[in-house]
Amino acid sequence: MKIRFWLLGLAVFAIGLATAPAEAQDLGPGFTKVKDGIYVYAAKPGNSTCSVVLTEEGPVIIDACQRPPDTHRLMAAVKKLTDKPVRFLIDTEVHNDHTFGHWVFSPPGVVINAEGAGAAMKRGFNPKRIETLAAESPEMAEAVKGFRMVAPHIEYRNRMTIHLGERTFELIYLKNVHSEADTAIWLPKERVLFAASAANVRSFINLRPFVRIADVLASYRLMKSLNPEMVVPGHGPVSTTKIFDEYEAFYHLLVTRVGEMAAQGKTLDQIKKELKMPEYSDWAGRKNLPQNITVAYESIKK
Ligand SMILES: [Zn+2]
């Protein structure tokens, strides 16, 4: 009798071990566990984040990582976590540092982003990039083997909901916040938000000329209204909605200062030379400040 109980205990323990959710450190350096079955990867601080969300019906990937060796490392982690094939690959934007690695997951992964993503990816595609990358190092040459340009298979407008196994993914189009097609991904049950690159973590974002600060601020209001517990930015460590508050304060101050200088009769070039935003001297990506000033200047002209 005693032995039987002991065996039962052992069996329960073994099942527990086999089904225990993997810890991030088991997957290698650069992985962060957000919640059970949700892992974020960035090889270096500031790199684009790429993530896997496990479901009973197979994994969903969010963004395809900064560089091809990173994409293969994410795929290796996915294989450690599950033997089910990748179902969907959702992009938070169109730029290379989020989308170049699509081919590693697709097929069988179906790639999804907002309307206009495929056209923008094709416009931005440089076929010489494979050669340039391959020349970097033997590791990179190996990592780009088999590359194919894969554009999104599905483009949605405004909103899209995916029900997969026990999880729900709400895709929300963010207008004019970073690239030609930006998507926030909201997991309402888990209260995890993948926030694209409308806000990163303490760095000046490379603002393209079509970005509108009013739209960026509106996207923060929208994302905060979801009341997420965890926020995964397009670049930077996993955080909370405090990143939206930080950027909101930054853009308000920037627009105010640019407005005051323009009212004094200063030209855009003069403002770019003089305005330093010293309160943000510890933010990364300082080379992007002049573009931020240009976008702020455009926003006060109207
Ligand atoms: Zn980008």
GROMACS .gro file of C-alpha atoms and ligand atoms in nm:
model
  303
    1MET     CA    1   0.000   0.000   0.000
    2LYS     CA    2   0.269   0.241   0.110
    3ILE     CA    3   0.474   0.171  -0.198
    4ARG     CA    4   0.173   0.235  -0.419
    5PHE     CA    5   0.123   0.580  -0.265
    6TRP     CA    6   0.492   0.648  -0.305
    7LEU     CA    7   0.475   0.552  -0.673
    8LEU     CA    8   0.169   0.768  -0.721
    9GLY     CA    9   0.353   1.062  -0.562
   10LEU     CA   10   0.648   1.006  -0.792
   11ALA     CA   11   0.424   0.993  -1.098
   12VAL     CA   12   0.251   1.318  -1.000
   13PHE     CA   13   0.593   1.479  -0.946
   14ALA     CA   14   0.718   1.357  -1.287
   15ILE     CA   15   0.407   1.488  -1.464
   16GLY     CA   16   0.456   1.819  -1.285
   17LEU     CA   17   0.814   1.841  -1.409
   18ALA     CA   18   0.719   1.755  -1.765
   19THR     CA   19   0.443   2.016  -1.781
   20ALA     CA   20   0.613   2.291  -1.577
   21PRO     CA   21   0.624   2.608  -1.786
   22ALA     CA   22   0.979   2.673  -1.912
   23GLU     CA   23   1.171   2.952  -1.747
   24ALA     CA   24   1.325   3.218  -1.968
   25GLN     CA   25   1.679   3.119  -1.871
   26ASP     CA   26   1.618   2.770  -2.012
   27LEU     CA   27   1.576   2.930  -2.353
   28GLY     CA   28   1.908   3.117  -2.350
   29PRO     CA   29   2.030   3.472  -2.292
   30GLY     CA   30   1.802   3.754  -2.402
   31PHE     CA   31   1.474   3.575  -2.328
   32THR     CA   32   1.220   3.719  -2.084
   33LYS     CA   33   0.916   3.531  -1.958
   34VAL     CA   34   0.619   3.767  -1.952
   35LYS     CA   35   0.358   3.516  -1.835
   36ASP     CA   36   0.318   3.138  -1.867
   37GLY     CA   37   0.359   3.057  -2.236
   38ILE     CA   38   0.457   3.413  -2.335
   39TYR     CA   39   0.825   3.486  -2.397
   40VAL     CA   40   1.001   3.790  -2.541
   41TYR     CA   41   1.346   3.784  -2.699
   42ALA     CA   42   1.599   4.054  -2.783
   43ALA     CA   43   1.963   3.958  -2.839
   44LYS     CA   44   2.088   4.300  -2.722
   45PRO     CA   45   1.929   4.586  -2.528
   46GLY     CA   46   1.757   4.818  -2.775
   47ASN     CA   47   1.718   4.552  -3.043
   48SER     CA   48   1.371   4.492  -3.177
   49THR     CA   49   1.174   4.253  -2.956
   50CYS     CA   50   1.036   3.930  -3.097
   51SER     CA   51   0.800   3.707  -2.906
   52VAL     CA   52   0.627   3.372  -2.893
   53VAL     CA   53   0.283   3.313  -2.747
   54LEU     CA   54   0.202   2.944  -2.699
   55THR     CA   55  -0.153   2.824  -2.746
   56GLU     CA   56  -0.318   2.481  -2.734
   57GLU     CA   57  -0.343   2.501  -3.113
   58GLY     CA   58   0.015   2.603  -3.180
   59PRO     CA   59   0.244   2.899  -3.129
   60VAL     CA   60   0.194   3.254  -3.251
   61ILE     CA   61   0.503   3.464  -3.324
   62ILE     CA   62   0.502   3.842  -3.285
   63ASP     CA   63   0.775   4.005  -3.499
   64ALA     CA   64   1.063   3.820  -3.660
   65CYS     CA   65   1.363   3.965  -3.465
   66GLN     CA   66   1.636   4.221  -3.532
   67ARG     CA   67   1.875   4.006  -3.738
   68PRO     CA   68   1.858   3.660  -3.902
   69PRO     CA   69   2.070   3.474  -3.639
   70ASP     CA   70   1.827   3.609  -3.376
   71THR     CA   71   1.533   3.479  -3.579
   72HIS     CA   72   1.687   3.130  -3.578
   73ARG     CA   73   1.741   3.155  -3.201
   74LEU     CA   74   1.374   3.241  -3.151
   75MET     CA   75   1.275   2.946  -3.374
   76ALA     CA   76   1.504   2.716  -3.169
   77ALA     CA   77   1.333   2.838  -2.850
   78VAL     CA   78   0.989   2.774  -3.003
   79LYS     CA   79   1.097   2.416  -3.081
   80LYS     CA   80   1.206   2.367  -2.718
   81LEU     CA   81   0.868   2.493  -2.596
   82THR     CA   82   0.635   2.304  -2.828
   83ASP     CA   83   0.629   2.048  -3.106
   84LYS     CA   84   0.329   2.215  -3.268
   85PRO     CA   85   0.389   2.411  -3.592
   86VAL     CA   86   0.379   2.793  -3.596
   87ARG     CA   87   0.026   2.909  -3.678
   88PHE     CA   88   0.051   3.286  -3.717
   89LEU     CA   89   0.323   3.547  -3.735
   90ILE     CA   90   0.192   3.893  -3.650
   91ASP     CA   91   0.398   4.201  -3.740
   92THR     CA   92   0.385   4.515  -3.529
   93GLU     CA   93   0.537   4.720  -3.814
   94VAL     CA   94   0.688   4.684  -4.163
   95HIS     CA   95   1.058   4.762  -4.108
   96ASN     CA   96   1.334   4.505  -4.167
   97ASP     CA   97   1.429   4.474  -3.801
   98HIS     CA   98   1.083   4.323  -3.740
   99THR     CA   99   0.995   4.152  -4.069
  100PHE     CA  100   1.307   4.034  -4.253
  101GLY     CA  101   1.302   3.693  -4.080
  102HIS     CA  102   0.949   3.594  -4.191
  103TRP     CA  103   1.077   3.309  -4.406
  104VAL     CA  104   1.209   3.122  -4.099
  105PHE     CA  105   0.850   3.077  -3.976
  106SER     CA  106   0.659   3.069  -4.302
  107PRO     CA  107   0.550   2.822  -4.423
  108PRO     CA  108   0.365   2.703  -4.222
  109GLY     CA  109   0.319   3.038  -4.040
  110VAL     CA  110   0.062   3.276  -4.189
  111VAL     CA  111   0.187   3.635  -4.176
  112ILE     CA  112  -0.054   3.912  -4.072
  113ASN     CA  113  -0.030   4.291  -4.053
  114ALA     CA  114  -0.249   4.591  -4.129
  115GLU     CA  115  -0.345   4.709  -4.477
  116GLY     CA  116  -0.054   4.853  -4.674
  117ALA     CA  117   0.212   4.645  -4.497
  118GLY     CA  118   0.299   4.425  -4.797
  119ALA     CA  119   0.328   4.719  -5.039
  120ALA     CA  120   0.551   4.907  -4.794
  121MET     CA  121   0.771   4.602  -4.736
  122LYS     CA  122   0.815   4.557  -5.111
  123ARG     CA  123   0.901   4.926  -5.160
  124GLY     CA  124   1.160   4.906  -4.882
  125PHE     CA  125   1.309   4.575  -4.997
  126ASN     CA  126   1.673   4.580  -5.105
  127PRO     CA  127   1.766   4.255  -5.286
  128LYS     CA  128   2.137   4.330  -5.230
  129ARG     CA  129   2.087   4.305  -4.854
  130ILE     CA  130   2.136   3.926  -4.858
  131GLU     CA  131   2.481   3.960  -5.017
  132THR     CA  132   2.581   4.240  -4.779
  133LEU     CA  133   2.466   4.039  -4.478
  134ALA     CA  134   2.631   3.715  -4.599
  135ALA     CA  135   2.964   3.900  -4.633
  136GLU     CA  136   2.950   4.005  -4.265
  137SER     CA  137   3.046   3.673  -4.108
  138PRO     CA  138   3.020   3.296  -4.161
  139GLU     CA  139   2.744   3.289  -3.895
  140MET     CA  140   2.543   3.547  -4.087
  141ALA     CA  141   2.607   3.371  -4.422
  142GLU     CA  142   2.462   3.054  -4.267
  143ALA     CA  143   2.168   3.243  -4.113
  144VAL     CA  144   2.049   3.399  -4.441
  145LYS     CA  145   2.055   3.068  -4.631
  146GLY     CA  146   1.715   2.996  -4.781
  147PHE     CA  147   1.596   3.357  -4.747
  148ARG     CA  148   1.279   3.444  -4.935
  149MET     CA  149   1.098   3.773  -4.919
  150VAL     CA  150   0.764   3.692  -4.751
  151ALA     CA  151   0.505   3.971  -4.737
  152PRO     CA  152   0.196   3.944  -4.515
  153HIS     CA  153  -0.059   3.690  -4.641
  154ILE     CA  154  -0.343   3.864  -4.458
  155GLU     CA  155  -0.393   4.238  -4.427
  156TYR     CA  156  -0.675   4.364  -4.207
  157ARG     CA  157  -0.836   4.708  -4.169
  158ASN     CA  158  -0.863   4.880  -3.829
  159ARG     CA  159  -0.926   4.576  -3.612
  160MET     CA  160  -0.897   4.199  -3.626
  161THR     CA  161  -0.962   3.930  -3.365
  162ILE     CA  162  -0.796   3.589  -3.367
  163HIS     CA  163  -0.927   3.309  -3.146
  164LEU     CA  164  -0.671   3.034  -3.117
  165GLY     CA  165  -0.704   2.762  -2.855
  166GLU     CA  166  -0.747   2.921  -2.515
  167ARG     CA  167  -0.622   3.264  -2.622
  168THR     CA  168  -0.762   3.570  -2.792
  169PHE     CA  169  -0.547   3.816  -2.988
  170GLU     CA  170  -0.693   4.155  -3.069
  171LEU     CA  171  -0.504   4.334  -3.346
  172ILE     CA  172  -0.541   4.711  -3.343
  173TYR     CA  173  -0.420   4.927  -3.630
  174LEU     CA  174  -0.226   5.233  -3.511
  175LYS     CA  175  -0.233   5.513  -3.766
  176ASN     CA  176   0.077   5.727  -3.846
  177VAL     CA  177   0.271   5.624  -3.537
  178HIS     CA  178   0.589   5.469  -3.678
  179SER     CA  179   0.582   5.277  -4.008
  180GLU     CA  180   0.337   5.244  -4.298
  181ALA     CA  181   0.143   4.974  -4.109
  182ASP     CA  182   0.166   4.943  -3.731
  183THR     CA  183  -0.025   4.690  -3.520
  184ALA     CA  184  -0.070   4.670  -3.144
  185ILE     CA  185  -0.160   4.322  -3.021
  186TRP     CA  186  -0.376   4.295  -2.711
  187LEU     CA  187  -0.427   3.976  -2.512
  188PRO     CA  188  -0.728   4.072  -2.296
  189LYS     CA  189  -0.730   3.767  -2.068
  190GLU     CA  190  -0.359   3.787  -1.994
  191ARG     CA  191  -0.360   4.170  -1.998
  192VAL     CA  192  -0.044   4.173  -2.204
  193LEU     CA  193  -0.004   4.439  -2.473
  194PHE     CA  194   0.246   4.429  -2.759
  195ALA     CA  195   0.270   4.800  -2.825
  196ALA     CA  196   0.461   4.826  -3.157
  197SER     CA  197   0.700   5.122  -3.182
  198ALA     CA  198   0.471   5.414  -3.096
  199ALA     CA  199   0.674   5.425  -2.774
  200ASN     CA  200   0.999   5.244  -2.698
  201VAL     CA  201   1.197   5.263  -2.376
  202ARG     CA  202   1.396   5.579  -2.308
  203SER     CA  203   1.521   5.639  -2.660
  204PHE     CA  204   1.455   5.895  -2.932
  205ILE     CA  205   1.254   5.713  -3.197
  206ASN     CA  206   1.343   5.743  -3.564
  207LEU     CA  207   1.030   5.941  -3.659
  208ARG     CA  208   0.952   5.923  -4.031
  209PRO     CA  209   0.814   6.238  -4.195
  210PHE     CA  210   0.459   6.098  -4.216
  211VAL     CA  211   0.438   6.036  -3.841
  212ARG     CA  212   0.191   6.272  -3.670
  213ILE     CA  213   0.246   6.352  -3.304
  214ALA     CA  214  -0.129   6.396  -3.249
  215ASP     CA  215  -0.181   6.039  -3.378
  216VAL     CA  216   0.105   5.909  -3.162
  217LEU     CA  217  -0.053   6.069  -2.853
  218ALA     CA  218  -0.394   5.926  -2.952
  219SER     CA  219  -0.237   5.580  -2.974
  220TYR     CA  220  -0.105   5.614  -2.616
  221ARG     CA  221  -0.454   5.707  -2.493
  222LEU     CA  222  -0.602   5.410  -2.674
  223MET     CA  223  -0.342   5.163  -2.543
  224LYS     CA  224  -0.366   5.297  -2.187
  225SER     CA  225  -0.745   5.262  -2.200
  226LEU     CA  226  -0.699   4.885  -2.241
  227ASN     CA  227  -0.544   4.886  -1.891
  228PRO     CA  228  -0.262   4.639  -1.963
  229GLU     CA  229  -0.058   4.485  -1.686
  230MET     CA  230   0.251   4.435  -1.901
  231VAL     CA  231   0.360   4.628  -2.210
  232VAL     CA  232   0.604   4.479  -2.461
  233PRO     CA  233   0.751   4.763  -2.667
  234GLY     CA  234   0.890   4.722  -3.021
  235HIS     CA  235   1.233   4.796  -2.876
  236GLY     CA  236   1.345   4.786  -2.512
  237PRO     CA  237   1.268   4.579  -2.204
  238VAL     CA  238   0.920   4.464  -2.106
  239SER     CA  239   0.753   4.744  -1.911
  240THR     CA  240   0.418   4.894  -1.819
  241THR     CA  241   0.206   5.187  -1.942
  242LYS     CA  242   0.463   5.415  -1.779
  243ILE     CA  243   0.646   5.419  -2.115
  244PHE     CA  244   0.341   5.589  -2.269
  245ASP     CA  245   0.344   5.851  -1.990
  246GLU     CA  246   0.715   5.917  -2.044
  247TYR     CA  247   0.678   5.968  -2.419
  248GLU     CA  248   0.362   6.175  -2.374
  249ALA     CA  249   0.557   6.414  -2.147
  250PHE     CA  250   0.849   6.420  -2.392
  251TYR     CA  251   0.636   6.503  -2.699
  252HIS     CA  252   0.438   6.768  -2.509
  253LEU     CA  253   0.759   6.941  -2.402
  254LEU     CA  254   0.910   6.908  -2.748
  255VAL     CA  255   0.603   7.055  -2.924
  256THR     CA  256   0.583   7.338  -2.668
  257ARG     CA  257   0.949   7.432  -2.711
  258VAL     CA  258   0.944   7.409  -3.090
  259GLY     CA  259   0.626   7.621  -3.088
  260GLU     CA  260   0.786   7.889  -2.870
  261MET     CA  261   1.098   7.905  -3.087
  262ALA     CA  262   0.893   7.920  -3.408
  263ALA     CA  263   0.686   8.203  -3.254
  264GLN     CA  264   1.011   8.391  -3.194
  265GLY     CA  265   1.065   8.375  -3.573
  266LYS     CA  266   1.324   8.095  -3.572
  267THR     CA  267   1.350   7.872  -3.877
  268LEU     CA  268   1.336   7.494  -3.857
  269ASP     CA  269   1.714   7.476  -3.918
  270GLN     CA  270   1.783   7.716  -3.633
  271ILE     CA  271   1.555   7.522  -3.399
  272LYS     CA  272   1.730   7.196  -3.490
  273LYS     CA  273   2.067   7.353  -3.407
  274GLU     CA  274   1.962   7.516  -3.080
  275LEU     CA  275   1.710   7.283  -2.917
  276LYS     CA  276   1.880   7.013  -2.706
  277MET     CA  277   1.610   6.877  -2.470
  278PRO     CA  278   1.863   6.840  -2.181
  279GLU     CA  279   1.604   6.667  -1.959
  280TYR     CA  280   1.640   6.366  -2.190
  281SER     CA  281   2.021   6.357  -2.209
  282ASP     CA  282   2.019   5.995  -2.086
  283TRP     CA  283   1.788   5.872  -2.364
  284ALA     CA  284   1.948   5.661  -2.637
  285GLY     CA  285   1.931   5.742  -3.009
  286ARG     CA  286   2.014   6.112  -2.977
  287LYS     CA  287   2.090   6.126  -3.350
  288ASN     CA  288   1.712   6.104  -3.404
  289LEU     CA  289   1.638   6.428  -3.215
  290PRO     CA  290   1.654   6.651  -3.529
  291GLN     CA  291   1.388   6.432  -3.699
  292ASN     CA  292   1.174   6.455  -3.387
  293ILE     CA  293   1.205   6.835  -3.408
  294THR     CA  294   1.105   6.832  -3.776
  295VAL     CA  295   0.794   6.624  -3.703
  296ALA     CA  296   0.706   6.850  -3.406
  297TYR     CA  297   0.753   7.158  -3.628
  298GLU     CA  298   0.518   7.014  -3.893
  299SER     CA  299   0.259   6.945  -3.625
  300ILE     CA  300   0.249   7.306  -3.500
  301LYS     CA  301   0.228   7.458  -3.849
  302LYS     CA  302  -0.126   7.327  -3.887
  303ZN      ZN  303   1.080   5.050  -3.715
   0.00000   0.00000   0.00000
